[in-house]
Amino acid sequence: MQLFLDTEGRLREIKLFTRPTADGRGSITFRNFIIEFPFSRSIDLSPGKLLAVETLHPNKYLVMEVTDYLPLHYAMINLDGTVPKELRDEIMRRVEESWNENEAWIEVYASPVGYYMEIDSSDVKFVKGYIPPLLGSRVKIFTSEAYEKFVFYEDGVEIGKVTNENVDLKINLRKAIKYHIGVFAYTGSGKSNLTALLVRKALQSIPELKVIIIDVSMEYAVLLLDQLLELNSRLITLERLPNNEIDAGRRLIRTHVIPEELNDYRDYIRKAFEKLYLQDKLRKLYIPPQGSPYLVYGQLIDMIRNQIDDKYVSVSQKPFFMMLLQEIDKLMREKKITKDDIVDDNVLDALTQVEMKAREAGIKENSAIFTFISAIKSYITQEPPTSEEYDIEHLAIEALDSSQDSPRLFIIESPNMDEARLIVSTLIDQLFMRRKRSYSSIPTVLLVLDEAQEFIPFETKQKDYTEASSLAVEKLLRHGRKYHLHGLISTQRLAYLNTNVIQQIHTYFISTLPRPYDRQLIAETFGISDSLVDKTLEFDVGQWMLVSFKAALKEDIPVIFKAENNLIELKEKLK
């Protein structure tokens, strides 16, 4: 395999650039390498290209990535506004006529990617680390074959074409999902198209995967309509279900966002929605008025603490509430119970013991301690409500069902943000509770959150359920991997998100982010040069930068690519 192209440059200069971090609490320093290449109009250079430069150690080359490049002419070096205009015009006319290898060069700006390569007669090895390069030494350009060998998995899933490289972008989608995925871009950059593409590819390549999409924009039922038809699936709404297939087709095409590219396919889409109705894949989701119908240990502990802090509870009863806290703590330690687990009959012994001690102490029968214990006992011993309604419990059961004929794709549509947040928090709690009670690695569940800033904002409130949804999503991304529960979030802004959530994501898909804070945060997270991340401002629709920390890619190298169009396969299957 040929490692490098024939064209070579020389490392002229290394500059250090230091700036404050995005949060203003510190500083970060980047290395910027300046390289001279011979002038050529056909030189194979572009942002994202990989370069190798000789280092202090023999046969070891530091790997760099091009962030920008600029053609320069020797006659223009000292030309500025102090030179008389007539002379400037003459110089520039001559420069225009003399762009050639003898009088011009291409100045390339690059930054190290955190790897060096060891080359011997029989093998090439890439090693994490940094070795100082030698100024004036030769700089080589990676061939497409070497680029592919270094960055991609051979058996990866294709999701697009690498920009200015004749190779397909292949990622380890299973590993990317395992360590969570983030899609970050401004409106109109193609977030929904890329998210739908990733879901489509994941369902096709990971047989044991199930996907739950929380859709507040009413668009994924169209973007994944063929998958809803092909797979055992659920299209879940909070509205009354249609009466027949004709009503279903008319209502669903009226209430969903149809991309402009599919305007000529509206009749096909309407008929597909009618087919969904006939396949009995539509469900109306019932949400109980109290939100989650279950009492968990964390809530029980909060209730007891409220009784201790209540000024109307007599001082003589408060020690018994404290005693109850101690008994529950002992129970949770012995049974390995967490605050998220549902309160069941395991707690009855603790309640009975404290009740007996309170009676022995002569506490009156109508006291708060007895009323409280009696209420908790009544809750635990009551028969669970039976209902034919399709609720979040039914949804969680189906999502964790490992049988071959169980649904694999769930799209939950809720334009009302408060209801969507309540669904997210309750669903995540249900998935954790059921997976802990009956642990299994199959199926793997991926929860997709579109417009994630609505679910995991930096500032939360209890009233609109942002506090509950943010805590639930944080739990999913922090601890879900152990239970084969994973997340994909898509949003326009990083600045307004719960930072604890962002820190758990290992794979970032980044397109145009107009606000500097968002780009600086990405650069700091992965140690990427600001100038490379700023290139996303020039991206066309569907063009992305992929950065992954030991997940989607073999090495955490930023890759610029053009994503496949999700609608191409959809249009083929709708006809």
Tab-separated table of N, CA, C and O in Angstrom, residues 497-553:
chain	number	residue	atom	x	y	z
A	497	LEU	N	-27.492	23.632	27.123
A	497	LEU	CA	-27.735	22.255	27.548
A	497	LEU	C	-27.102	21.966	28.898
A	497	LEU	O	-26.131	22.599	29.310
A	498	ASN	N	-27.655	20.962	29.565
A	498	ASN	CA	-27.093	20.428	30.806
A	498	ASN	C	-25.687	19.910	30.502
A	498	ASN	O	-25.510	18.955	29.766
A	499	THR	N	-24.675	20.540	31.087
A	499	THR	CA	-23.283	20.182	30.767
A	499	THR	C	-22.940	18.767	31.211
A	499	THR	O	-22.077	18.119	30.612
A	500	ASN	N	-23.602	18.259	32.249
A	500	ASN	CA	-23.355	16.886	32.685
A	500	ASN	C	-23.766	15.879	31.621
A	500	ASN	O	-23.206	14.781	31.540
A	501	VAL	N	-24.746	16.243	30.816
A	501	VAL	CA	-25.195	15.369	29.728
A	501	VAL	C	-24.182	15.402	28.583
A	501	VAL	O	-23.788	14.361	28.049
A	502	ILE	N	-23.742	16.595	28.201
A	502	ILE	CA	-22.812	16.749	27.077
A	502	ILE	C	-21.531	15.953	27.320
A	502	ILE	O	-20.963	15.357	26.403
A	503	GLN	N	-21.081	15.908	28.575
A	503	GLN	CA	-19.819	15.236	28.895
A	503	GLN	C	-19.878	13.732	28.690
A	503	GLN	O	-18.839	13.070	28.609
A	504	GLN	N	-21.074	13.163	28.614
A	504	GLN	CA	-21.215	11.710	28.476
A	504	GLN	C	-21.213	11.250	27.022
A	504	GLN	O	-21.174	10.054	26.754
A	505	ILE	N	-21.276	12.192	26.074
A	505	ILE	CA	-21.391	11.832	24.656
A	505	ILE	C	-19.996	11.674	24.048
A	505	ILE	O	-19.153	12.556	24.180
A	506	HIS	N	-19.770	10.555	23.350
A	506	HIS	CA	-18.457	10.286	22.755
A	506	HIS	C	-18.406	10.545	21.264
A	506	HIS	O	-17.317	10.673	20.704
A	507	THR	N	-19.554	10.603	20.593
A	507	THR	CA	-19.565	10.798	19.143
A	507	THR	C	-20.368	12.047	18.799
A	507	THR	O	-21.554	12.125	19.141
A	508	TYR	N	-19.725	12.995	18.134
A	508	TYR	CA	-20.349	14.265	17.760
A	508	TYR	C	-20.426	14.374	16.247
A	508	TYR	O	-19.416	14.190	15.549
A	509	PHE	N	-21.602	14.686	15.737
A	509	PHE	CA	-21.771	15.087	14.344
A	509	PHE	C	-22.053	16.590	14.351
A	509	PHE	O	-23.049	17.032	14.931
A	510	ILE	N	-21.176	17.374	13.705
A	510	ILE	CA	-21.247	18.826	13.797
A	510	ILE	C	-21.389	19.420	12.403
A	510	ILE	O	-20.622	19.088	11.498
A	511	SER	N	-22.349	20.302	12.233
A	511	SER	CA	-22.446	21.083	11.004
A	511	SER	C	-22.426	22.565	11.399
A	511	SER	O	-21.846	22.916	12.423
A	512	THR	N	-23.061	23.420	10.638
A	512	THR	CA	-22.963	24.858	10.861
A	512	THR	C	-23.487	25.251	12.241
A	512	THR	O	-24.646	25.009	12.571
A	513	LEU	N	-22.598	25.851	13.041
A	513	LEU	CA	-22.957	26.395	14.354
A	513	LEU	C	-22.527	27.865	14.359
A	513	LEU	O	-21.343	28.166	14.535
A	514	PRO	N	-23.449	28.797	14.146
A	514	PRO	CA	-23.052	30.198	13.963
A	514	PRO	C	-22.465	30.865	15.205
A	514	PRO	O	-21.706	31.823	15.083
A	515	ARG	N	-22.796	30.366	16.393
A	515	ARG	CA	-22.350	31.040	17.618
A	515	ARG	C	-20.979	30.538	18.054
A	515	ARG	O	-20.772	29.326	18.191
A	516	PRO	N	-20.026	31.448	18.307
A	516	PRO	CA	-18.651	31.055	18.645
A	516	PRO	C	-18.565	30.144	19.864
A	516	PRO	O	-17.733	29.241	19.898
A	517	TYR	N	-19.418	30.385	20.871
A	517	TYR	CA	-19.336	29.579	22.098
A	517	TYR	C	-19.483	28.096	21.780
A	517	TYR	O	-18.747	27.256	22.299
A	518	ASP	N	-20.467	27.759	20.928
A	518	ASP	CA	-20.730	26.360	20.598
A	518	ASP	C	-19.523	25.723	19.922
A	518	ASP	O	-19.140	24.586	20.220
A	519	ARG	N	-18.915	26.450	18.980
A	519	ARG	CA	-17.752	25.909	18.266
A	519	ARG	C	-16.553	25.774	19.202
A	519	ARG	O	-15.811	24.784	19.134
A	520	GLN	N	-16.361	26.751	20.077
A	520	GLN	CA	-15.232	26.681	21.013
A	520	GLN	C	-15.387	25.504	21.973
A	520	GLN	O	-14.409	24.834	22.315
A	521	LEU	N	-16.615	25.228	22.383
A	521	LEU	CA	-16.866	24.108	23.294
A	521	LEU	C	-16.503	22.777	22.627
A	521	LEU	O	-15.902	21.900	23.256
A	522	ILE	N	-16.839	22.640	21.343
A	522	ILE	CA	-16.479	21.436	20.591
A	522	ILE	C	-14.956	21.311	20.511
A	522	ILE	O	-14.385	20.235	20.733
A	523	ALA	N	-14.296	22.421	20.165
A	523	ALA	CA	-12.839	22.409	20.021
A	523	ALA	C	-12.163	21.998	21.328
A	523	ALA	O	-11.208	21.206	21.329
A	524	GLU	N	-12.649	22.510	22.441
A	524	GLU	CA	-12.055	22.191	23.741
A	524	GLU	C	-12.323	20.751	24.149
A	524	GLU	O	-11.460	20.086	24.745
A	525	THR	N	-13.511	20.252	23.837
A	525	THR	CA	-13.876	18.899	24.239
A	525	THR	C	-12.952	17.862	23.611
A	525	THR	O	-12.540	16.901	24.262
A	526	PHE	N	-12.589	18.072	22.330
A	526	PHE	CA	-11.789	17.080	21.617
A	526	PHE	C	-10.370	17.559	21.311
A	526	PHE	O	-9.608	16.833	20.662
A	527	GLY	N	-10.006	18.760	21.767
A	527	GLY	CA	-8.664	19.262	21.498
A	527	GLY	C	-8.420	19.529	20.027
A	527	GLY	O	-7.331	19.308	19.497
A	528	ILE	N	-9.466	20.023	19.322
A	528	ILE	CA	-9.372	20.318	17.888
A	528	ILE	C	-9.065	21.805	17.718
A	528	ILE	O	-9.552	22.636	18.480
A	529	SER	N	-8.313	22.116	16.692
A	529	SER	CA	-8.006	23.508	16.392
A	529	SER	C	-9.283	24.302	16.116
A	529	SER	O	-10.195	23.823	15.448
A	530	ASP	N	-9.347	25.526	16.650
A	530	ASP	CA	-10.490	26.412	16.389
A	530	ASP	C	-10.702	26.628	14.894
A	530	ASP	O	-11.835	26.673	14.411
A	531	SER	N	-9.607	26.761	14.160
A	531	SER	CA	-9.726	27.056	12.730
A	531	SER	C	-10.371	25.905	11.974
A	531	SER	O	-11.079	26.122	10.986
A	532	LEU	N	-10.160	24.659	12.435
A	532	LEU	CA	-10.792	23.525	11.769
A	532	LEU	C	-12.286	23.489	12.072
A	532	LEU	O	-13.105	23.288	11.170
A	533	VAL	N	-12.650	23.713	13.333
A	533	VAL	CA	-14.070	23.722	13.693
A	533	VAL	C	-14.781	24.892	13.004
A	533	VAL	O	-15.944	24.762	12.596
A	534	ASP	N	-14.090	26.020	12.848
A	534	ASP	CA	-14.700	27.174	12.182
A	534	ASP	C	-15.025	26.887	10.719
A	534	ASP	O	-15.863	27.578	10.115
A	535	LYS	N	-14.394	25.868	10.135
A	535	LYS	CA	-14.695	25.497	8.747
A	535	LYS	C	-16.141	25.027	8.589
A	535	LYS	O	-16.682	25.020	7.487
A	536	THR	N	-16.770	24.612	9.693
A	536	THR	CA	-18.171	24.181	9.610
A	536	THR	C	-19.089	25.315	9.167
A	536	THR	O	-20.187	25.064	8.668
A	537	LEU	N	-18.640	26.560	9.344
A	537	LEU	CA	-19.441	27.705	8.899
A	537	LEU	C	-19.597	27.722	7.375
A	537	LEU	O	-20.526	28.338	6.847
A	538	GLU	N	-18.695	27.048	6.677
A	538	GLU	CA	-18.729	27.022	5.213
A	538	GLU	C	-19.436	25.779	4.676
A	538	GLU	O	-19.516	25.583	3.464
A	539	PHE	N	-19.968	24.939	5.561
A	539	PHE	CA	-20.559	23.677	5.127
A	539	PHE	C	-21.861	23.892	4.369
A	539	PHE	O	-22.668	24.760	4.714
A	540	ASP	N	-22.070	23.052	3.362
A	540	ASP	CA	-23.322	23.013	2.641
A	540	ASP	C	-24.301	22.122	3.417
A	540	ASP	O	-23.907	21.408	4.343
A	541	VAL	N	-25.579	22.132	3.035
A	541	VAL	CA	-26.575	21.271	3.671
A	541	VAL	C	-26.158	19.812	3.485
A	541	VAL	O	-25.819	19.388	2.374
A	542	GLY	N	-26.151	19.065	4.560
A	542	GLY	CA	-25.782	17.654	4.498
A	542	GLY	C	-24.304	17.379	4.670
A	542	GLY	O	-23.878	16.226	4.666
A	543	GLN	N	-23.493	18.441	4.832
A	543	GLN	CA	-22.057	18.264	5.051
A	543	GLN	C	-21.789	18.340	6.549
A	543	GLN	O	-22.314	19.228	7.245
A	544	TRP	N	-20.967	17.416	7.056
A	544	TRP	CA	-20.776	17.287	8.496
A	544	TRP	C	-19.311	17.053	8.851
A	544	TRP	O	-18.536	16.584	8.022
A	545	MET	N	-18.984	17.370	10.094
A	545	MET	CA	-17.711	16.967	10.680
A	545	MET	C	-18.019	15.933	11.756
A	545	MET	O	-18.847	16.171	12.633
A	546	LEU	N	-17.380	14.788	11.664
A	546	LEU	CA	-17.551	13.726	12.651
A	546	LEU	C	-16.334	13.683	13.557
A	546	LEU	O	-15.205	13.586	13.081
A	547	VAL	N	-16.570	13.766	14.862
A	547	VAL	CA	-15.508	13.633	15.849
A	547	VAL	C	-15.968	12.595	16.865
A	547	VAL	O	-17.070	12.690	17.405
A	548	SER	N	-15.148	11.585	17.096
A	548	SER	CA	-15.569	10.506	17.981
A	548	SER	C	-14.401	10.060	18.843
A	548	SER	O	-13.300	9.811	18.336
A	549	PHE	N	-14.641	9.953	20.135
A	549	PHE	CA	-13.605	9.520	21.067
A	549	PHE	C	-13.686	8.004	21.241
A	549	PHE	O	-14.495	7.492	21.993
A	550	LYS	N	-12.869	7.280	20.475
A	550	LYS	CA	-12.769	5.818	20.545
A	550	LYS	C	-14.141	5.147	20.474
A	550	LYS	O	-14.459	4.265	21.258
A	551	ALA	N	-14.976	5.588	19.534
A	551	ALA	CA	-16.302	4.983	19.395
A	551	ALA	C	-16.596	4.716	17.921
A	551	ALA	O	-16.350	3.619	17.421
A	552	ALA	N	-17.125	5.705	17.210
A	552	ALA	CA	-17.526	5.499	15.819
A	552	ALA	C	-16.327	5.240	14.906
A	552	ALA	O	-16.440	4.518	13.909
A	553	LEU	N	-15.162	5.833	15.224
A	553	LEU	CA	-13.959	5.700	14.404
A	553	LEU	C	-12.871	4.979	15.182
A	553	LEU	O	-12.884	4.949	16.410
